[in-house]
Amino acid sequence: MAAYSRSPLLLLLSSVCLCGFGSVFGLKAASGPADPPNPPVIRAADPPGKDAPAAAAVAAAAAAAAGASQPRRATGWKLSEEEACREDLTRLCPKHTWTNNLAVLECLQDRREESEIAPDCNHLLWNYKLNLTTDPKFESVAMEVCKSTITEIKECNEEERGRGYLVSCLVDHRGNISEYQCNQYITKMTSIIFSDYRLICGFMDKCKEDINSLRCGSINVGHKDVHSQGEVISCLEKALVREAEQQDRAHPIKEECQRAILRVAELSSDDFHLDRHLYFSCRDDRERFCQNTQAGEGKVYKCLFNHKFEEAMSEKCRDALTTRQKLISQDYRVSYSLAKACKLDLRKQRCSLDTSLPRAREARLSYLLLCLEAAVHRGRPVSGECQGEMLDYRRMLMEDFSLSPEIVLHCRTEIEAHCSGLHRKGRTLHCLMRIGRGDRSTAVDSVCQSALQTLIQSADPGADYRIDRALNEACESVIQTACKHIRNGDPMILSCLMEHLYTEKMVEDCEHRLLELQYFISRDWKLDPILYKKCQGDAARLCHTHGWNETSELMPPGAVFSCLYRHAYRTEEQGRRVKHYEELSRDCKMEVQRILHQRALDVKLDPELQKRCMTDLGKWCSEKTDAGQELECLQDHLEDLVSTCRDVVGNLTELESEDIQIDALLIRACEPVIQGHCHDFADNQIDTGDLMECLVQNKHQKEMNDKCSVGVTHFQLIQMKDFRFSYKFKMACKEDVLRLCPNIKKKVDVVICLSTTVRNDTLQEAREQRVSLKCRKQLRVEELEMSEDIRLEPELYDPCKSDISRLCPNVAFGNAQMIECLKEQKKQLSQRCHQRIFRLQEVEMTDPELDYQLMRVCKQMIKRFCTEADARNVLQCLKQNKNSELMDPKCKQMITKRQITQNTDYRLNPVLRKACRADIPKFCQSILNKASEDSELEGQVIACLKLKYADQRLSPDCEDQIRVILQESALDYRLDPQLQMHCSDEISKLCAEEAAAQEQTGQVEECLKVNLLKIKQDACKKEVLNMLKESKADIFVDPVLHTACALDLKHHCAAITPGRGRQMSCLMEALQDKRVRLQPECKKRLQDRIDMWSYAAKVAPAEGFSDLAVQVMMSPSKNYILLMIALSVCILFLVGLLCGRITKRVTRELKDR
């Protein structure tokens, strides 16, 4: 047979009894005014066709029942001939049905609700049906029509005959009846029985009290017409589902009546005609939506369920469908198609463990779904037909929250307060999910939260996004564009949507629905089917988990993922090497990484983080609502967080340092830089901090956008809070930190501690460095990164905050621009900031690699000129090549800045400091005594050494360094801080044009020398005189003179060693020698210098004998002066001798007297 093939129908519990109701109601079969008078024998009058034999059997039985106590007539008795129903029959039923009593009965039963029939006709029909169902002859007909079927069905064959139980058993097993005539006979009988609840054997006995207490109708015959009988069962069904949704049960339904109600619903599951209330409520909707759907096997029910939320669906039908769906959620067997499709699978997967109880928990739809979903997730075979049915009912649960009594019971307050009027298409459920993931002010009750979590587990939308209709509709456009390469219904669709969260392809509605669902999926690792599939073995081995739908107090669902990611990122730092059996499989680790990447998009997707940090999120981060801002806010306030939250945020940050790809928003923002410069690191399956290091190093590439730059800088700033947040640094230096810097946590303090140790070992020339080589290498990387942004050095940043806002308000922090600004404004800085900047410069001059701006601006020049130079001598190398034609102008300008800085204080010039370490305390101690440790000497020491250089009293090494400084400052007045400080007014008045020149070639100094007589300030005049004095000592110190006399030096003084005034003396002698012809320019410049020196001698005479001796020795006429001095001494000696002899003779003469 087509309509009812042999298939398993779970009609396992109570049965429909066709028994005598006369005794129940106190009635007789042939009583009342509408009883058919002497009803004749009814013959089969059905139209010929394939149903004729069965119809004939039913008609024969009907005739036997109707005329059981009457003599037979030659002609058959027909309902259409009865006066009581003739008018209604003519008005409501087609004429071709009049000859068939059963067709007339079906027509009048299934009439439209608004079509009334006469009360007498009602009673006539009632008594006719009662006679049909109470006569034992029906059993004899069944034995004849269903002979072979009874033999096949063991339960029915064993039933006692003569009590009406045989037909009841056949109704129970009608899904297994393959014999066509028997099936048709039982089907006809079923439609008669289900037209009135009073005809169902035992129903009245079990539910009589509940019908009265619930006011579901009268049990008296005739009080309500036949059509209202479906309303009674409907009233009981609604009371049953309402009881599950309410805590306060005013009228609890008895257990036996509950079983009877569910049994009736179960027996009417295949044909919607049998659910009289739903049939009448949905008759028009059936024609509208399911006209072509064949009745039977629950197909009409499913069709109507699918159209339940259509606008054209009537409210009455929608309510009836909802009631039936609620019954299905209480007992899956109320769904014919689900029970039939999954019967074998339930048995195979051992999901129906306790069949002795009529309505055990195994009958609940949620239990069936969880049990079979567990089998699917474990890879066990579940038929495609059953999975299809499960998909339909999972979607049904997600569409209508009211089908889950726990939701209705425990979330009523939240629904009324926040989600009223959103009943359709899963909107109410998503509304609850939205407030469930909100902050404390709008959070749902814990019991409601648990009910939501249970529903999500039952529906399992993570396995197929289409189950969640609200999500499906909201994200359809995104799926079509961003995820079109993934098969429809694949679990990876959700992962794809998460990857495109906060991108241009994502739409706002989809974003909200997705985060609402992911919030609950993230709280149970099993709800992500891909993660569960790849990690179930690892979870069982390492985290001691149970089955898919089983829980453990020791390892709740939320804790399993924490366990997995701890094993995914376990390293040697825990104190021992991880054994191979304690590691995650490669596939599982990749899935753990995928989940971590998704969770980083929103703190609410990390259950532990949200639980521990709820208070801190409200306290510190209430205004940080954009993507990723909440976690950044927590990291910014790490020191202010409560200890439990601080630990969670610290662990997550430490995890990010090892695998920065966890921060999906940052990686997305940095995609251009990664593709251009860091793709080798990004392609690694396991990141060990290399990618972040690469991003930091390429922070100022042209591909770097603002979002990426800000994100990278933020992570650098967070790393400063704890050295554990820098994975590579932590792994390279953990042993050194424990040994040399115990109890230090902040990274900046650890870096300072280790750097100081390295520096001291280097200066003391220790045989063995205390800091390991791998740590020293990583320490260098950290120092270079810190030099890029003042905020990465809190000891510098904190004292200078006010100066930054006052002096450099519009300067960017990155690229060391802020540090450079503070250096340029050094004289205006506050004392504390000035001290820190001075210390920074001292370190940078000792180690130029830490001078970020110098290394950045001169990067190419360093490669060109200083590839072989030691890192600490880079600045010295650049200075030596400063005037090369190949030198980049910007780099040259930066070198000049550093030279100016160095000349302000000898401590900022490590080469000079080393060369003059004996000379400085010897000649300049008075200056040192007045000096402050952290402030510049404004070139006083260097000025002191310059004078001693002119006096030729310095050691050779110091003399060489001072000569270089003199030569450099002679070309650029800015390199002489004393001159610039004392002569700033004169330069601006007398030498403004020369000072404005882009290239300084000593013209300012020459201008000051020429205008010496015009200088009024004594301090400036003294500086110019010192310059003149210094130029006597070395012609290279006087670039104008040196340039004018370059040829003459080559011709006349080539053999003279430079220094100590030797070449200057050579030129002066050549000037006085009439035989030597000097270049006119040289001769003119030399004469000018002689005049200047003469004036200098008058203005600034020798201050002592030593100064006089130096002047004589440096004089071009020193030979003549020395000769005159020698002659004078000789004359004095001779005069002394002569005078001495005379006085001696006089004294002797006096004695002789």
PDB file of C-alpha atoms in Angstrom, residues 397-501:
ATOM      1  CA  LEU A 397      12.944  24.785  18.895  1.00  0.00           C
ATOM      2  CA  MET A 398      15.068  27.770  17.836  1.00  0.00           C
ATOM      3  CA  GLU A 399      12.165  29.452  16.050  1.00  0.00           C
ATOM      4  CA  ASP A 400       9.686  29.406  18.933  1.00  0.00           C
ATOM      5  CA  PHE A 401      10.910  29.766  22.511  1.00  0.00           C
ATOM      6  CA  SER A 402       7.483  28.767  23.860  1.00  0.00           C
ATOM      7  CA  LEU A 403       8.120  25.157  22.796  1.00  0.00           C
ATOM      8  CA  SER A 404      10.660  24.903  25.602  1.00  0.00           C
ATOM      9  CA  PRO A 405       8.733  24.893  28.891  1.00  0.00           C
ATOM     10  CA  GLU A 406      11.895  25.694  30.869  1.00  0.00           C
ATOM     11  CA  ILE A 407      12.309  28.923  28.929  1.00  0.00           C
ATOM     12  CA  VAL A 408       8.693  29.919  29.460  1.00  0.00           C
ATOM     13  CA  LEU A 409       8.884  29.005  33.150  1.00  0.00           C
ATOM     14  CA  HIS A 410      12.232  30.538  34.082  1.00  0.00           C
ATOM     15  CA  CYS A 411      12.538  33.440  31.634  1.00  0.00           C
ATOM     16  CA  ARG A 412       9.034  34.877  31.939  1.00  0.00           C
ATOM     17  CA  THR A 413      10.216  38.026  33.725  1.00  0.00           C
ATOM     18  CA  GLU A 414      12.899  38.779  31.147  1.00  0.00           C
ATOM     19  CA  ILE A 415      10.513  38.156  28.259  1.00  0.00           C
ATOM     20  CA  GLU A 416       7.890  40.489  29.675  1.00  0.00           C
ATOM     21  CA  ALA A 417      10.434  43.195  30.508  1.00  0.00           C
ATOM     22  CA  HIS A 418      12.593  43.151  27.380  1.00  0.00           C
ATOM     23  CA  CYS A 419      11.276  40.818  24.686  1.00  0.00           C
ATOM     24  CA  SER A 420       7.510  41.165  24.442  1.00  0.00           C
ATOM     25  CA  GLY A 421       6.069  41.232  20.959  1.00  0.00           C
ATOM     26  CA  LEU A 422       9.038  39.437  19.338  1.00  0.00           C
ATOM     27  CA  HIS A 423       7.507  35.968  19.303  1.00  0.00           C
ATOM     28  CA  ARG A 424       8.103  35.028  15.708  1.00  0.00           C
ATOM     29  CA  LYS A 425      11.087  33.559  13.867  1.00  0.00           C
ATOM     30  CA  GLY A 426      13.326  33.114  16.872  1.00  0.00           C
ATOM     31  CA  ARG A 427      13.459  36.796  17.747  1.00  0.00           C
ATOM     32  CA  THR A 428      12.385  36.324  21.353  1.00  0.00           C
ATOM     33  CA  LEU A 429      15.074  33.719  21.879  1.00  0.00           C
ATOM     34  CA  HIS A 430      17.722  36.010  20.409  1.00  0.00           C
ATOM     35  CA  CYS A 431      16.412  38.838  22.561  1.00  0.00           C
ATOM     36  CA  LEU A 432      16.963  36.650  25.636  1.00  0.00           C
ATOM     37  CA  MET A 433      20.377  35.702  24.331  1.00  0.00           C
ATOM     38  CA  ARG A 434      21.213  39.380  23.860  1.00  0.00           C
ATOM     39  CA  ILE A 435      20.354  40.352  27.416  1.00  0.00           C
ATOM     40  CA  GLY A 436      21.975  37.105  28.578  1.00  0.00           C
ATOM     41  CA  ARG A 437      25.321  38.323  27.273  1.00  0.00           C
ATOM     42  CA  GLY A 438      24.785  41.873  28.585  1.00  0.00           C
ATOM     43  CA  ASP A 439      26.218  43.473  31.687  1.00  0.00           C
ATOM     44  CA  ARG A 440      24.935  42.981  35.209  1.00  0.00           C
ATOM     45  CA  SER A 441      22.280  45.666  34.923  1.00  0.00           C
ATOM     46  CA  THR A 442      20.398  43.766  32.226  1.00  0.00           C
ATOM     47  CA  ALA A 443      21.668  40.203  32.742  1.00  0.00           C
ATOM     48  CA  VAL A 444      19.149  37.361  32.906  1.00  0.00           C
ATOM     49  CA  ASP A 445      18.570  35.245  35.967  1.00  0.00           C
ATOM     50  CA  SER A 446      20.968  32.318  36.373  1.00  0.00           C
ATOM     51  CA  VAL A 447      18.136  29.786  36.045  1.00  0.00           C
ATOM     52  CA  CYS A 448      16.991  31.430  32.825  1.00  0.00           C
ATOM     53  CA  GLN A 449      20.594  31.477  31.626  1.00  0.00           C
ATOM     54  CA  SER A 450      20.837  27.751  32.315  1.00  0.00           C
ATOM     55  CA  ALA A 451      17.572  27.129  30.445  1.00  0.00           C
ATOM     56  CA  LEU A 452      18.904  29.056  27.449  1.00  0.00           C
ATOM     57  CA  GLN A 453      22.145  27.062  27.524  1.00  0.00           C
ATOM     58  CA  THR A 454      20.184  23.787  27.647  1.00  0.00           C
ATOM     59  CA  LEU A 455      18.035  24.839  24.712  1.00  0.00           C
ATOM     60  CA  ILE A 456      21.098  25.785  22.648  1.00  0.00           C
ATOM     61  CA  GLN A 457      22.613  22.404  23.425  1.00  0.00           C
ATOM     62  CA  SER A 458      19.406  20.617  22.379  1.00  0.00           C
ATOM     63  CA  ALA A 459      19.027  22.598  19.159  1.00  0.00           C
ATOM     64  CA  ASP A 460      22.796  22.537  18.476  1.00  0.00           C
ATOM     65  CA  PRO A 461      22.801  25.425  15.947  1.00  0.00           C
ATOM     66  CA  GLY A 462      26.595  25.295  15.841  1.00  0.00           C
ATOM     67  CA  ALA A 463      26.338  22.175  13.694  1.00  0.00           C
ATOM     68  CA  ASP A 464      24.182  23.914  11.087  1.00  0.00           C
ATOM     69  CA  TYR A 465      23.560  27.672  11.122  1.00  0.00           C
ATOM     70  CA  ARG A 466      20.266  27.177   9.243  1.00  0.00           C
ATOM     71  CA  ILE A 467      18.723  25.850  12.451  1.00  0.00           C
ATOM     72  CA  ASP A 468      18.809  29.415  13.771  1.00  0.00           C
ATOM     73  CA  ARG A 469      16.327  31.138  11.491  1.00  0.00           C
ATOM     74  CA  ALA A 470      16.993  34.602  12.911  1.00  0.00           C
ATOM     75  CA  LEU A 471      20.722  34.189  12.263  1.00  0.00           C
ATOM     76  CA  ASN A 472      20.125  32.655   8.853  1.00  0.00           C
ATOM     77  CA  GLU A 473      17.968  35.546   7.689  1.00  0.00           C
ATOM     78  CA  ALA A 474      20.215  38.226   9.171  1.00  0.00           C
ATOM     79  CA  CYS A 475      23.417  36.763   7.703  1.00  0.00           C
ATOM     80  CA  GLU A 476      22.186  35.565   4.329  1.00  0.00           C
ATOM     81  CA  SER A 477      23.867  38.379   2.389  1.00  0.00           C
ATOM     82  CA  VAL A 478      27.162  37.929   4.261  1.00  0.00           C
ATOM     83  CA  ILE A 479      27.144  34.186   3.630  1.00  0.00           C
ATOM     84  CA  GLN A 480      26.486  34.739  -0.064  1.00  0.00           C
ATOM     85  CA  THR A 481      29.462  37.084  -0.396  1.00  0.00           C
ATOM     86  CA  ALA A 482      32.035  36.115   2.216  1.00  0.00           C
ATOM     87  CA  CYS A 483      31.331  32.404   2.723  1.00  0.00           C
ATOM     88  CA  LYS A 484      30.032  31.288  -0.660  1.00  0.00           C
ATOM     89  CA  HIS A 485      32.959  28.864  -1.049  1.00  0.00           C
ATOM     90  CA  ILE A 486      31.672  26.782   1.885  1.00  0.00           C
ATOM     91  CA  ARG A 487      28.984  24.157   1.404  1.00  0.00           C
ATOM     92  CA  ASN A 488      25.557  25.241   2.582  1.00  0.00           C
ATOM     93  CA  GLY A 489      24.893  23.984   6.111  1.00  0.00           C
ATOM     94  CA  ASP A 490      28.544  23.240   6.844  1.00  0.00           C
ATOM     95  CA  PRO A 491      29.598  24.035  10.441  1.00  0.00           C
ATOM     96  CA  MET A 492      32.464  26.126   9.045  1.00  0.00           C
ATOM     97  CA  ILE A 493      29.920  28.767   7.985  1.00  0.00           C
ATOM     98  CA  LEU A 494      29.779  30.058  11.576  1.00  0.00           C
ATOM     99  CA  SER A 495      33.565  30.145  11.734  1.00  0.00           C
ATOM    100  CA  CYS A 496      33.655  32.017   8.424  1.00  0.00           C
ATOM    101  CA  LEU A 497      31.171  34.569   9.761  1.00  0.00           C
ATOM    102  CA  MET A 498      33.315  35.065  12.857  1.00  0.00           C
ATOM    103  CA  GLU A 499      36.362  35.660  10.661  1.00  0.00           C
ATOM    104  CA  HIS A 500      34.481  38.457   8.900  1.00  0.00           C
ATOM    105  CA  LEU A 501      33.163  40.006  12.099  1.00  0.00           C
TER     106      LEU A 501
END
